[in-house]
Coordinates of C-alpha atoms in Angstrom, one line a residue:
X607 CA 175.0 59.9 105.9
X608 CA 178.3 61.6 107.0
X609 CA 180.0 61.1 103.6
X610 CA 176.7 62.6 101.8
X611 CA 177.0 65.6 104.5
X612 CA 180.3 65.8 103.7
X613 CA 179.9 66.1 99.6
X614 CA 177.1 68.7 100.3
X615 CA 178.3 70.7 103.1
X616 CA 177.9 73.8 101.7
X617 CA 174.1 73.4 100.3
X618 CA 173.3 71.8 103.4
X619 CA 174.4 75.2 105.4
X620 CA 172.5 77.0 102.3
X621 CA 169.2 75.0 102.9
X622 CA 169.4 75.3 107.0
X623 CA 169.7 79.2 106.2
X624 CA 166.6 79.2 103.9
X625 CA 164.9 77.3 106.6
X626 CA 165.6 79.8 109.0
X627 CA 164.3 82.7 106.9
X628 CA 161.3 80.8 106.0
X629 CA 160.8 79.7 109.5
X630 CA 160.9 83.2 110.8
X631 CA 157.6 85.2 111.6
X632 CA 156.8 88.6 111.3
X633 CA 158.1 88.9 114.9
X634 CA 155.8 90.3 117.9
X635 CA 153.0 92.4 116.5
X636 CA 152.1 95.3 118.5
X637 CA 148.7 96.1 119.9
X638 CA 146.1 98.4 118.4
X639 CA 146.7 100.5 121.5
X640 CA 150.2 100.9 120.7
X641 CA 150.1 101.5 117.0
X642 CA 147.3 104.4 117.8
X643 CA 150.2 105.8 120.7
X644 CA 152.7 105.9 117.7
X645 CA 150.1 107.5 114.9
X646 CA 149.4 110.4 117.4
X647 CA 152.6 111.6 116.8
X648 CA 151.8 112.4 113.2
X649 CA 149.2 114.2 111.2
X650 CA 149.1 115.0 107.5
X651 CA 146.6 116.8 105.0
X652 CA 146.5 115.5 101.3
X653 CA 146.6 118.2 98.5
X654 CA 146.2 117.1 94.8
X655 CA 149.3 118.0 92.5
X656 CA 147.6 116.6 89.4
X657 CA 144.0 116.8 88.1
X658 CA 141.9 113.8 88.9
X659 CA 140.5 113.9 85.2
X660 CA 143.1 114.4 82.6
X661 CA 142.2 114.9 79.1
X662 CA 143.3 111.8 77.1
X663 CA 144.1 110.2 80.1
X664 CA 144.8 106.5 79.7
X665 CA 145.7 103.4 81.7
X666 CA 148.1 101.4 79.5
X667 CA 150.5 102.4 77.1
X668 CA 150.9 101.5 73.3
X669 CA 153.8 98.9 73.1
X670 CA 155.4 96.9 70.4
X671 CA 153.5 93.9 69.1
X672 CA 156.1 91.3 70.7
X673 CA 154.9 92.8 74.1
X674 CA 151.3 93.1 73.3
X675 CA 150.5 90.0 75.7
X676 CA 152.1 91.9 78.9
X677 CA 151.2 95.6 77.9
X678 CA 150.0 96.1 81.3
X679 CA 153.5 94.8 82.7
X680 CA 155.0 97.0 80.3
X681 CA 152.8 99.9 81.2
X682 CA 153.7 99.9 85.0
X683 CA 156.5 102.5 85.1
X684 CA 157.1 106.1 84.7
X685 CA 155.5 108.3 87.5
X686 CA 158.3 110.4 89.2
X687 CA 158.4 113.7 90.8
X688 CA 161.1 116.2 92.2
X689 CA 161.3 119.1 94.5
X690 CA 163.3 122.1 93.8
X691 CA 163.6 125.6 93.6
X692 CA 162.4 127.0 89.9
X693 CA 163.1 130.5 91.3
X694 CA 166.8 130.4 91.8
X695 CA 166.7 130.5 95.7
X696 CA 167.6 128.1 98.6
X697 CA 163.6 126.8 99.2
X698 CA 162.6 123.6 97.1
X699 CA 158.7 124.9 96.9
X700 CA 158.5 123.9 93.5
X701 CA 157.6 120.1 91.8
X702 CA 158.5 118.6 88.8
X703 CA 155.8 116.0 88.0
X704 CA 155.8 113.1 85.5
X705 CA 152.2 112.1 84.9
X706 CA 152.2 108.4 83.2
X707 CA 148.5 109.4 82.3
X708 CA 149.4 112.0 79.8
X709 CA 152.9 111.2 79.3
X710 CA 153.9 114.8 80.4
X711 CA 156.4 116.2 82.5
X712 CA 155.1 119.6 84.3
X713 CA 156.5 122.3 86.7
X714 CA 154.5 124.2 89.4
X715 CA 154.4 125.6 92.7
X716 CA 154.2 122.9 95.4
X717 CA 150.4 123.4 96.8
X718 CA 150.1 125.5 99.8
X719 CA 153.2 127.6 98.7
X720 CA 150.8 129.9 96.6
X721 CA 150.2 130.7 93.1
X722 CA 153.6 132.1 92.6
X723 CA 153.4 131.1 88.6
X724 CA 151.0 129.3 86.2
X725 CA 152.1 125.5 85.9
X726 CA 153.7 124.7 82.8
X727 CA 154.9 121.4 80.6
X728 CA 158.4 120.9 79.9
X729 CA 158.7 119.9 76.2
X730 CA 161.8 119.3 74.1
X731 CA 161.0 121.9 71.8
X732 CA 163.3 121.8 68.6
X733 CA 164.3 118.1 69.7
X734 CA 162.8 115.0 68.2
X735 CA 160.5 113.3 70.6
X736 CA 159.2 110.0 68.9
X737 CA 155.8 108.5 69.4
X738 CA 157.5 105.6 71.2
X739 CA 159.0 107.7 73.8
X740 CA 157.6 108.1 77.3
X741 CA 158.8 110.1 80.3
X742 CA 160.1 108.1 83.1
X743 CA 161.7 110.5 85.7
X744 CA 162.7 114.3 86.2
X745 CA 166.0 115.1 88.0
X746 CA 166.3 118.8 89.2
X747 CA 170.1 119.7 89.5
X748 CA 172.2 122.6 88.7
X749 CA 173.9 121.6 85.2
X750 CA 175.8 124.7 84.1
X751 CA 176.6 125.5 87.8
X752 CA 175.1 129.2 87.4
X753 CA 173.0 129.0 90.5
X754 CA 169.7 128.2 88.8
X755 CA 168.4 124.4 88.9
X756 CA 168.0 122.9 85.6
X757 CA 165.8 119.4 85.0
X758 CA 167.1 116.5 83.7
X759 CA 163.9 114.5 82.3
X760 CA 164.9 110.7 81.1
X761 CA 162.5 108.6 78.9
X762 CA 161.8 104.8 77.9
X763 CA 162.6 105.5 73.8
X764 CA 165.4 108.1 73.9
X765 CA 168.1 109.1 75.6
X766 CA 167.6 111.9 78.4
X767 CA 167.4 115.7 77.8
X768 CA 168.8 118.6 79.6
X769 CA 166.5 121.4 80.3
X770 CA 168.8 124.5 81.1
X771 CA 167.2 127.2 83.3
X772 CA 167.6 130.7 82.0
X773 CA 168.7 132.8 84.9
X774 CA 166.6 135.6 85.9
X775 CA 163.6 134.8 83.7
X776 CA 160.3 134.4 85.3
X777 CA 159.2 130.6 85.5
X778 CA 157.8 129.3 82.3
X779 CA 158.3 126.9 79.5
X780 CA 160.4 129.7 77.5
X781 CA 162.6 129.8 80.8
X782 CA 164.1 126.2 79.9
X783 CA 165.9 125.4 76.8
X784 CA 166.0 121.9 75.9
X785 CA 169.4 120.3 74.8
X786 CA 170.2 116.6 73.9
X787 CA 172.9 114.7 76.5
X788 CA 173.9 112.9 73.6
X789 CA 173.9 114.0 70.2
X790 CA 172.4 112.7 67.8
X791 CA 170.0 111.2 70.3
X792 CA 169.9 107.2 70.9
X793 CA 167.2 104.6 72.2
X794 CA 167.8 104.2 75.6
X795 CA 165.2 102.9 78.5
X796 CA 166.4 104.6 81.6
X797 CA 164.4 104.0 85.0
X798 CA 166.9 105.9 87.4
X799 CA 169.2 108.7 87.4
X800 CA 171.3 110.4 90.3
X801 CA 174.1 113.1 90.4
X802 CA 177.0 113.7 92.4
X803 CA 180.7 114.7 92.2
X804 CA 182.0 111.0 91.5
X805 CA 185.8 111.7 90.3
X806 CA 186.3 115.0 92.8
X807 CA 186.7 117.9 90.6
X808 CA 184.5 120.0 92.1
X809 CA 181.9 119.5 89.3
X810 CA 178.3 117.4 89.3
X811 CA 178.3 114.3 87.2
X812 CA 175.4 112.2 85.8
X813 CA 174.6 108.6 86.2
X814 CA 171.9 106.8 84.3
X815 CA 170.1 103.2 84.9
X816 CA 168.7 101.8 82.0
X817 CA 166.1 99.0 82.0
X818 CA 165.4 97.3 78.8
X819 CA 168.9 96.9 76.6
X820 CA 169.7 100.3 74.6
X821 CA 167.9 100.4 71.1
X822 CA 164.8 98.2 72.2
X823 CA 161.4 100.2 71.1
X824 CA 159.6 98.9 73.6
X825 CA 156.8 101.3 73.4
X826 CA 156.7 101.4 69.4
X827 CA 153.6 99.9 68.0
X828 CA 154.9 100.0 64.5
X829 CA 158.5 98.4 65.0
X830 CA 158.6 94.7 66.3
X831 CA 161.8 93.7 67.4
X832 CA 163.5 90.8 65.2
X833 CA 164.6 88.8 68.8
X834 CA 162.2 90.3 71.4
X835 CA 164.1 91.0 74.9
X836 CA 162.9 90.3 78.3
X837 CA 165.3 89.4 81.2
X838 CA 166.9 86.1 80.5
X839 CA 166.4 85.1 84.4
X840 CA 164.0 86.0 87.4
X841 CA 167.0 86.1 89.7
X842 CA 170.3 86.7 87.9
X843 CA 169.6 88.5 84.4
X844 CA 172.5 90.4 82.9
X845 CA 171.1 91.3 79.5
X846 CA 169.5 94.8 80.4
X847 CA 170.3 98.1 79.7
X848 CA 173.7 99.9 80.1
X849 CA 174.6 101.6 83.6
X850 CA 176.1 105.1 82.2
X851 CA 178.3 107.5 84.1
X852 CA 178.5 111.4 82.2
X853 CA 181.3 113.5 83.5
X854 CA 180.8 117.1 83.5
X855 CA 182.7 118.9 81.0
X856 CA 181.7 122.5 82.4
X857 CA 179.0 125.1 81.1
X858 CA 176.3 122.1 81.3
X859 CA 178.2 120.0 79.1
X860 CA 178.9 116.3 79.8
X861 CA 180.9 113.4 78.1
X862 CA 180.6 110.0 78.8
X863 CA 183.2 107.9 80.6
X864 CA 182.6 104.5 79.2
X865 CA 185.3 102.9 81.2
X866 CA 183.9 103.7 84.3
X867 CA 182.3 100.5 85.1
X868 CA 184.0 97.0 84.2
X869 CA 181.7 94.8 81.7
X870 CA 180.5 92.7 84.4
X871 CA 178.8 95.6 86.3
X872 CA 177.5 97.6 83.4
X873 CA 174.7 95.5 82.2
X874 CA 171.3 94.7 84.2
X875 CA 167.9 96.0 85.0
X876 CA 168.2 99.0 86.9
X877 CA 165.5 100.3 88.8
X878 CA 167.0 102.6 91.0
X879 CA 170.3 104.4 92.1
X880 CA 171.6 105.9 95.3
X881 CA 175.2 107.7 95.8
X882 CA 177.0 108.1 99.3
X883 CA 180.4 108.2 100.5
X884 CA 180.7 105.2 102.8
X885 CA 184.5 105.2 103.2
X886 CA 185.1 109.0 104.1
X887 CA 187.3 110.0 100.9
X888 CA 184.6 112.3 100.2
X889 CA 184.1 110.5 97.0
X890 CA 180.8 108.6 96.6
X891 CA 180.0 105.2 96.3
X892 CA 177.1 104.2 94.1
X893 CA 174.4 101.5 94.7
X894 CA 172.3 100.2 91.9
X895 CA 169.4 98.3 92.4
X896 CA 168.6 95.8 89.7
X897 CA 165.2 93.9 88.8
X898 CA 165.6 90.2 88.2
X899 CA 169.1 89.9 89.5
X900 CA 171.9 91.1 92.1
X901 CA 172.3 94.6 93.4
X902 CA 175.4 96.2 92.7
X903 CA 177.8 98.4 95.6
X904 CA 180.2 100.2 93.6
X905 CA 183.2 101.5 95.3
X906 CA 184.5 104.6 93.9
X907 CA 188.0 104.6 93.1
X908 CA 188.1 107.6 91.0
X909 CA 190.1 110.8 90.5
X910 CA 189.9 114.2 88.7
X911 CA 189.2 113.1 85.3
X912 CA 189.7 109.4 85.5
X913 CA 186.5 107.5 86.7
X914 CA 186.7 104.0 88.2
X915 CA 184.5 101.4 90.1
X916 CA 184.9 98.2 91.6
X917 CA 182.4 96.0 93.2
X918 CA 182.3 95.1 96.7
X919 CA 180.2 92.3 98.2
X920 CA 179.1 91.0 101.4
X921 CA 179.7 88.1 103.5
X922 CA 177.8 85.0 103.8
X923 CA 177.2 83.7 107.4
X924 CA 176.1 80.0 108.3
X925 CA 172.6 80.7 108.5
X926 CA 172.6 83.6 105.8
X927 CA 170.5 82.8 102.5
X928 CA 172.6 83.9 99.5
X929 CA 169.6 86.0 98.6
X930 CA 170.1 88.3 101.7
X931 CA 173.9 88.5 101.0
X932 CA 174.6 92.1 99.2
X933 CA 175.7 91.8 95.9
X934 CA 174.7 88.2 95.9
X935 CA 170.9 88.7 96.3
X936 CA 168.4 87.4 93.6
X937 CA 165.4 89.5 94.3
X938 CA 163.9 92.5 92.4
X939 CA 165.7 95.4 93.6
X940 CA 163.0 98.5 93.2
X941 CA 164.2 101.3 95.6
X942 CA 167.2 102.3 97.5
X943 CA 168.2 104.9 100.5
X944 CA 171.0 105.6 103.0
X945 CA 169.9 106.2 106.2
X946 CA 171.6 106.4 109.7
X947 CA 169.2 104.2 111.5
X948 CA 171.3 102.7 114.1
X949 CA 172.9 106.0 115.2
X950 CA 176.3 104.7 114.3
X951 CA 177.5 107.5 111.9
X952 CA 177.5 104.9 109.0
X953 CA 174.5 104.8 107.2
X954 CA 172.5 101.7 106.6
X955 CA 171.2 100.7 103.0
X956 CA 167.5 100.2 102.9
X957 CA 166.5 98.4 99.6
X958 CA 162.8 97.6 98.5
X959 CA 161.9 94.3 96.9
X960 CA 158.6 92.4 96.6
X961 CA 157.3 90.9 99.4
X962 CA 154.0 89.9 99.1
X963 CA 152.2 87.4 101.4
X964 CA 151.4 83.7 99.9
X965 CA 152.7 85.0 96.5
X966 CA 156.2 86.2 96.2
X967 CA 157.5 86.5 99.4
X968 CA 161.2 87.8 99.0
X969 CA 162.5 90.5 101.6
X970 CA 163.1 93.8 102.0
X971 CA 166.7 94.8 103.1
X972 CA 168.1 96.8 105.7
X973 CA 171.9 96.2 105.3
X974 CA 173.3 97.6 108.4
X975 CA 177.4 98.3 108.4
X976 CA 179.3 95.5 110.6
X977 CA 182.4 97.9 110.6
X978 CA 183.2 101.6 111.7
X979 CA 183.9 104.1 108.8
X980 CA 188.0 103.4 109.1
X981 CA 187.7 99.5 108.9
X982 CA 184.8 100.2 106.1
X983 CA 187.2 101.9 103.9
X984 CA 189.7 99.1 104.4
X985 CA 187.3 96.6 103.5
X986 CA 185.6 98.3 100.8
X987 CA 189.3 98.6 98.9
X988 CA 189.3 94.6 99.0
X989 CA 186.1 93.9 97.5
X990 CA 184.4 93.3 100.8
X991 CA 181.1 95.1 101.6
X992 CA 180.7 94.6 105.5
X993 CA 176.7 94.6 105.7
X994 CA 174.7 92.4 107.3
X995 CA 170.8 92.4 106.5
X996 CA 168.6 93.2 109.7
X997 CA 165.4 93.8 108.3
X998 CA 163.5 91.4 109.9
X999 CA 164.9 92.5 113.7
X1000 CA 164.1 96.2 112.7
X1001 CA 160.4 95.1 111.3
X1002 CA 161.1 96.7 107.7
X1003 CA 161.6 93.1 106.0
X1004 CA 158.0 93.2 104.3
X1005 CA 155.5 96.0 102.4
X1006 CA 154.2 94.5 99.8
X1007 CA 155.2 94.9 96.0
X1008 CA 157.3 98.3 96.9
X1009 CA 159.2 100.6 94.9
X1010 CA 160.8 103.9 96.2
X1011 CA 161.8 103.7 100.0
X1012 CA 162.4 106.8 102.1
X1013 CA 163.6 107.6 105.4
X1014 CA 163.1 111.1 107.0
X1015 CA 162.2 112.3 110.4
X1016 CA 158.7 113.5 110.1
X1017 CA 157.6 114.5 113.9
X1018 CA 161.6 115.8 114.6
X1019 CA 161.9 113.8 117.5
X1020 CA 165.5 112.7 116.5
X1021 CA 165.0 109.3 114.7
X1022 CA 163.3 108.5 110.9
X1023 CA 160.7 107.0 109.9
X1024 CA 160.7 104.9 106.7
X1025 CA 158.0 104.8 103.7
X1026 CA 157.4 102.4 101.0
X1027 CA 155.5 103.1 97.1
X1028 CA 153.7 100.2 96.9
X1029 CA 151.2 98.6 94.4
X1030 CA 152.2 97.0 91.1
X1031 CA 149.3 96.8 88.4
X1032 CA 145.6 97.2 89.4
X1033 CA 142.8 95.0 87.9
X1034 CA 140.0 92.7 89.3
X1035 CA 141.2 89.5 88.2
X1036 CA 144.2 87.9 90.4
X1037 CA 147.3 87.3 88.3
X1038 CA 149.5 85.7 90.8
X1039 CA 148.9 82.2 90.1
X1040 CA 149.8 82.8 86.4
X1041 CA 153.3 84.7 87.7
X1042 CA 154.1 82.0 90.1
X1043 CA 153.8 79.7 87.2
X1044 CA 156.3 82.0 85.4
X1045 CA 158.7 82.3 88.2
X1046 CA 158.9 78.5 88.4
X1047 CA 159.7 78.2 84.7
X1048 CA 163.3 77.5 83.1
X1049 CA 165.0 80.9 82.0
X1050 CA 164.9 79.9 78.8
X1051 CA 161.1 80.5 79.0
X1052 CA 161.4 83.8 80.6
X1053 CA 163.6 85.4 78.3
X1054 CA 160.9 85.1 75.5
X1055 CA 157.8 87.2 76.2
X1056 CA 155.5 85.3 73.8
X1057 CA 155.9 82.7 76.1
X1058 CA 154.7 84.9 79.3
X1059 CA 151.4 84.5 80.8
X1060 CA 148.8 87.6 79.6
X1061 CA 149.0 90.7 81.6
X1062 CA 146.9 92.8 79.9
X1063 CA 144.0 95.3 81.2
X1064 CA 141.6 93.6 84.1
X1065 CA 144.6 92.0 85.4
X1066 CA 145.9 92.6 88.8
X1067 CA 149.2 91.9 90.6
X1068 CA 149.4 93.5 93.9
X1069 CA 147.3 96.4 92.7
X1070 CA 145.7 97.2 95.9
X1071 CA 148.7 97.5 98.4
X1072 CA 148.7 100.5 100.7
X1073 CA 151.7 102.6 101.1
X1074 CA 153.8 102.1 104.2
X1075 CA 154.4 104.8 106.9
X1076 CA 156.8 102.9 109.4
X1077 CA 157.5 104.2 113.1
X1078 CA 159.9 103.3 115.4
X1079 CA 158.4 101.4 118.8
X1080 CA 159.7 101.4 122.4
X1081 CA 161.3 98.1 121.3
X1082 CA 163.2 99.3 118.7
X1083 CA 161.1 97.7 115.7
X1084 CA 159.3 99.5 113.5
X1085 CA 155.4 99.6 113.0
X1086 CA 153.4 100.3 110.2
X1087 CA 150.9 103.2 111.1
X1088 CA 150.0 104.3 107.6
X1089 CA 146.5 103.6 107.7
X1090 CA 146.0 105.6 111.2
X1091 CA 148.1 108.5 109.9
X1092 CA 146.0 108.7 106.3
X1093 CA 149.2 108.2 104.0
X1094 CA 148.2 104.7 103.0
X1095 CA 147.2 105.5 99.6
X1096 CA 145.2 103.0 97.7
X1097 CA 146.7 104.2 94.5
X1098 CA 149.4 102.1 92.5
X1099 CA 152.4 104.3 93.8
X1100 CA 155.6 104.8 92.5
X1101 CA 158.1 107.3 93.9
X1102 CA 158.1 109.6 96.8
X1103 CA 159.9 113.2 97.0
X1104 CA 160.3 114.9 100.6
X1105 CA 160.9 118.3 101.5
X1106 CA 160.0 121.1 103.8
X1107 CA 157.9 123.0 100.8
X1108 CA 156.4 125.5 103.6
X1109 CA 159.5 126.1 105.5
X1110 CA 157.5 125.2 108.8
X1111 CA 160.1 123.1 109.8
X1112 CA 158.0 119.6 109.5
X1113 CA 158.9 117.4 106.4
X1114 CA 156.2 117.2 103.7
X1115 CA 155.9 114.7 100.7
X1116 CA 154.7 113.9 97.4
X1117 CA 153.5 110.7 96.2
X1118 CA 153.9 110.1 92.7
X1119 CA 151.3 107.7 91.5
X1120 CA 150.9 105.3 88.5
X1121 CA 147.6 105.9 86.4
X1122 CA 146.3 108.1 89.0
X1123 CA 146.3 111.7 90.3
X1124 CA 149.7 112.3 92.5
X1125 CA 149.2 114.0 96.1
X1126 CA 151.4 116.3 98.5
X1127 CA 151.2 115.3 102.0
X1128 CA 151.5 118.5 104.0
X1129 CA 152.8 117.6 107.5
X1130 CA 150.8 119.2 110.4
X1131 CA 151.9 116.8 113.0
X1132 CA 152.4 118.5 116.7
X1133 CA 156.4 118.0 115.8
X1134 CA 159.2 119.1 117.9
X1135 CA 162.3 121.6 117.1
X1136 CA 164.2 120.6 114.2
X1137 CA 167.8 121.8 112.5
X1138 CA 167.5 122.6 108.6
X1139 CA 170.3 123.0 106.5
X1140 CA 170.5 124.4 103.2
X1141 CA 173.9 124.1 102.1
X1142 CA 175.3 126.0 99.2
X1143 CA 178.6 125.9 97.1
X1144 CA 179.6 129.3 95.6
X1145 CA 179.3 129.3 91.6
X1146 CA 180.8 131.2 88.9
X1147 CA 183.6 133.3 89.8
X1148 CA 183.3 132.6 93.4
X1149 CA 183.8 128.6 92.9
X1150 CA 187.6 128.8 93.5
X1151 CA 187.9 132.3 95.4
X1152 CA 186.6 132.7 98.6
X1153 CA 184.6 135.7 99.4
X1154 CA 184.0 136.5 95.5
X1155 CA 180.3 136.3 96.5
X1156 CA 177.8 135.5 93.4
X1157 CA 175.2 132.9 93.1
X1158 CA 175.4 129.3 94.8
X1159 CA 174.2 125.7 94.4
X1160 CA 173.1 123.0 96.3
X1161 CA 176.3 121.5 97.9
X1162 CA 175.6 118.2 96.9
X1163 CA 177.8 115.5 98.4
X1164 CA 177.9 117.9 101.7
X1165 CA 177.8 116.1 105.3
X1166 CA 176.6 117.2 108.1
X1167 CA 177.1 115.7 111.6
X1168 CA 174.8 117.6 114.3
X1169 CA 175.5 116.6 118.5
X1170 CA 171.9 116.9 119.8
X1171 CA 171.4 117.8 123.5
X1172 CA 171.8 114.2 125.2
X1173 CA 175.1 114.1 123.6
X1174 CA 174.0 112.1 120.8
X1175 CA 175.2 112.5 117.1
X1176 CA 173.4 112.2 114.0
X1177 CA 174.8 112.1 110.4
X1178 CA 173.6 113.0 106.8
X1179 CA 174.6 113.4 103.4
X1180 CA 173.3 115.7 100.8
X1181 CA 172.1 113.4 97.9
X1182 CA 168.6 114.1 97.1
X1183 CA 168.3 111.8 93.8
X1184 CA 168.6 108.7 95.8
X1185 CA 165.9 106.0 95.1
X1186 CA 163.5 105.4 92.3
X1187 CA 162.3 108.6 90.4
X1188 CA 161.7 110.3 93.5
X1189 CA 164.0 113.4 94.1
X1190 CA 163.9 115.0 97.6
X1191 CA 164.6 119.0 98.3
X1192 CA 168.4 119.4 98.5
X1193 CA 168.1 120.2 102.2
X1194 CA 169.4 118.2 105.0
X1195 CA 167.1 118.2 108.1
X1196 CA 167.5 117.0 111.7
X1197 CA 164.9 116.7 114.4
X1198 CA 166.1 117.7 117.8
X1199 CA 163.1 116.8 119.8
X1200 CA 161.3 118.3 122.4
X1201 CA 164.0 120.0 124.6
X1202 CA 166.8 121.0 122.2
X1203 CA 169.7 122.9 123.3
X1204 CA 169.7 127.0 122.6
X1205 CA 172.9 126.2 120.0
X1206 CA 173.6 123.1 118.1
X1207 CA 177.2 122.4 117.2
X1208 CA 177.3 121.1 113.7
X1209 CA 180.4 119.6 111.9
X1210 CA 180.7 120.0 108.3
X1211 CA 182.5 118.4 105.5
X1212 CA 182.2 119.2 101.7
X1213 CA 184.2 119.5 98.5
X1214 CA 184.5 122.8 97.0
X1215 CA 184.0 123.6 93.3
X1216 CA 187.6 123.2 92.4
X1217 CA 187.7 119.8 94.2
X1218 CA 189.5 120.7 97.2
X1219 CA 188.1 119.2 100.4
X1220 CA 187.3 121.5 103.4
X1221 CA 185.8 120.6 107.0
X1222 CA 184.2 123.4 109.4
X1223 CA 182.2 123.5 112.2
X1224 CA 179.5 126.0 113.4
X1225 CA 177.0 126.3 116.1
X1226 CA 173.5 127.1 115.2
X1227 CA 170.0 128.0 116.7
X1228 CA 167.6 125.7 115.9
X1229 CA 165.6 126.4 112.7
X1230 CA 166.4 126.7 109.0
X1231 CA 170.1 128.0 108.0
X1232 CA 171.1 128.7 104.2
X1233 CA 175.0 127.9 104.9
X1234 CA 177.6 129.3 102.2
X1235 CA 180.6 126.8 102.0
X1236 CA 183.4 129.1 100.9
X1237 CA 186.4 127.7 98.9
X1238 CA 188.8 128.6 101.8
X1239 CA 187.0 126.1 104.2
X1240 CA 184.8 129.1 105.8
X1241 CA 181.1 129.1 106.6
X1242 CA 178.9 132.0 106.2
X1243 CA 175.2 132.1 106.8
X1244 CA 173.4 133.8 104.3
X1245 CA 170.5 135.9 106.1

């Protein structure tokens, strides 16, 4: 026996770790009274953002013949939403919505903000939109740095389209001009997009995460693929689409940086992206949440004009299963968010996975930093990600078949709540037995769609999961009270977009649903005080010259640290496009509780439009503030 243990020590340790995880229970369950008490802090009213009945609406898409037997699975993606300011202002009270029922992308005033203009579609007029292309997400961002937010739409079946906003024109379809990201357009299958200044030159770049490999016309019923493509594994697939980074060349034009990622990091089945500066150098790292295989944390070592990323992976402890080690996980990464849940100043990484009881019980992740920012920088440079998963300890490990995940302070109490968009394919016939059979199959089987079980109309895979709304209890664990606050939608959901659309200091949110109407939940909670920051960078002639005036854009990548009345500090960075197809308002929001100080100290750090880094400090009264971050390091408030 001793000889056996010596020969197989690593395997025994791994098995013991797995046993520890599977033996773990969901922890102490709160009483109904405790749930009720937590829920009393919150109140929301639902408002539709898309009609219940859409002419020509459908619940499944046409697919290539090779995928016909799994067409419900193939048709399960595409709902997305983003909050932004279509009028060139600082208030994100407008909404772009991707509705899979009609494969449309529309722009409209957010409900409760007034009928300021008529809703309109974004159609790439003059560009080819092949019948096998379907929109998957919309990303508002100021592409040409003129102070007006444009919209990037990404698709399955074609490369993304840039919809550039014409300044000063009333909101309408005519106010946007479509242009190709790459010309001629290519066949991509994009499921995630984010933006940030990745090389530190002061301009915003774009990153796209693709799902099916480039060139595969998944949604084209007239074109079969000679070699139908599915993931070549359910746990370590790397044969998916290409991770692509496009560097801004100014004036709304972008050039691809094909060598930004190493070949081993460039392909995968990406479902979500998130950017965050983890090492304090002012350049955002990139987290890629992959389906069917390990996620990737890519450390940014770029310089202006040169983009370079290297992977960092977690450290496995004696009782840690490999699947819960950052970068070695084999789960189905669906969404990702950064949030300073533990108040350390170093954000935790929240990742949503499939955690379906009695079916596929993986685990969501809450990767908590085990090092401060200085030590974090040193370890990341050496390829080590100092994070341990604490999702079970926090009560966040289980949420059903989850997609987007967002963390925000909805009652202004000074701590974030956590939400998951859930559900996969709704039907009447439970298909989990067939999926379990597939999950136990050899990888040689998984890669061939003709060998998959039939997943067509009527089959149900977690189609009746409810969205979550986790609130932190007195013991430090999170408790799901979604059913008690009325946000546990029974619809199959995909994405959240969070923002204060009516500027009342309480965060609202949009839920983008798949094959069902989408909803804005207006926050009517009895919330405490707050500090809201709309951080702006000068554009045009003022991007490098202080005091030049002129238009501004959201200061993507800026960081704010707020010191609260009790002496605590909260840190947040402005990366609104993190997650799975849900883009938040370009604001930073801090709850101050019931007894805030008259003025709140705020530390700011940002990179100006010429790539120079600055820090500054201001003291602000509670409420919303529009702050202009000048190229000389000064901070001015726009009234």
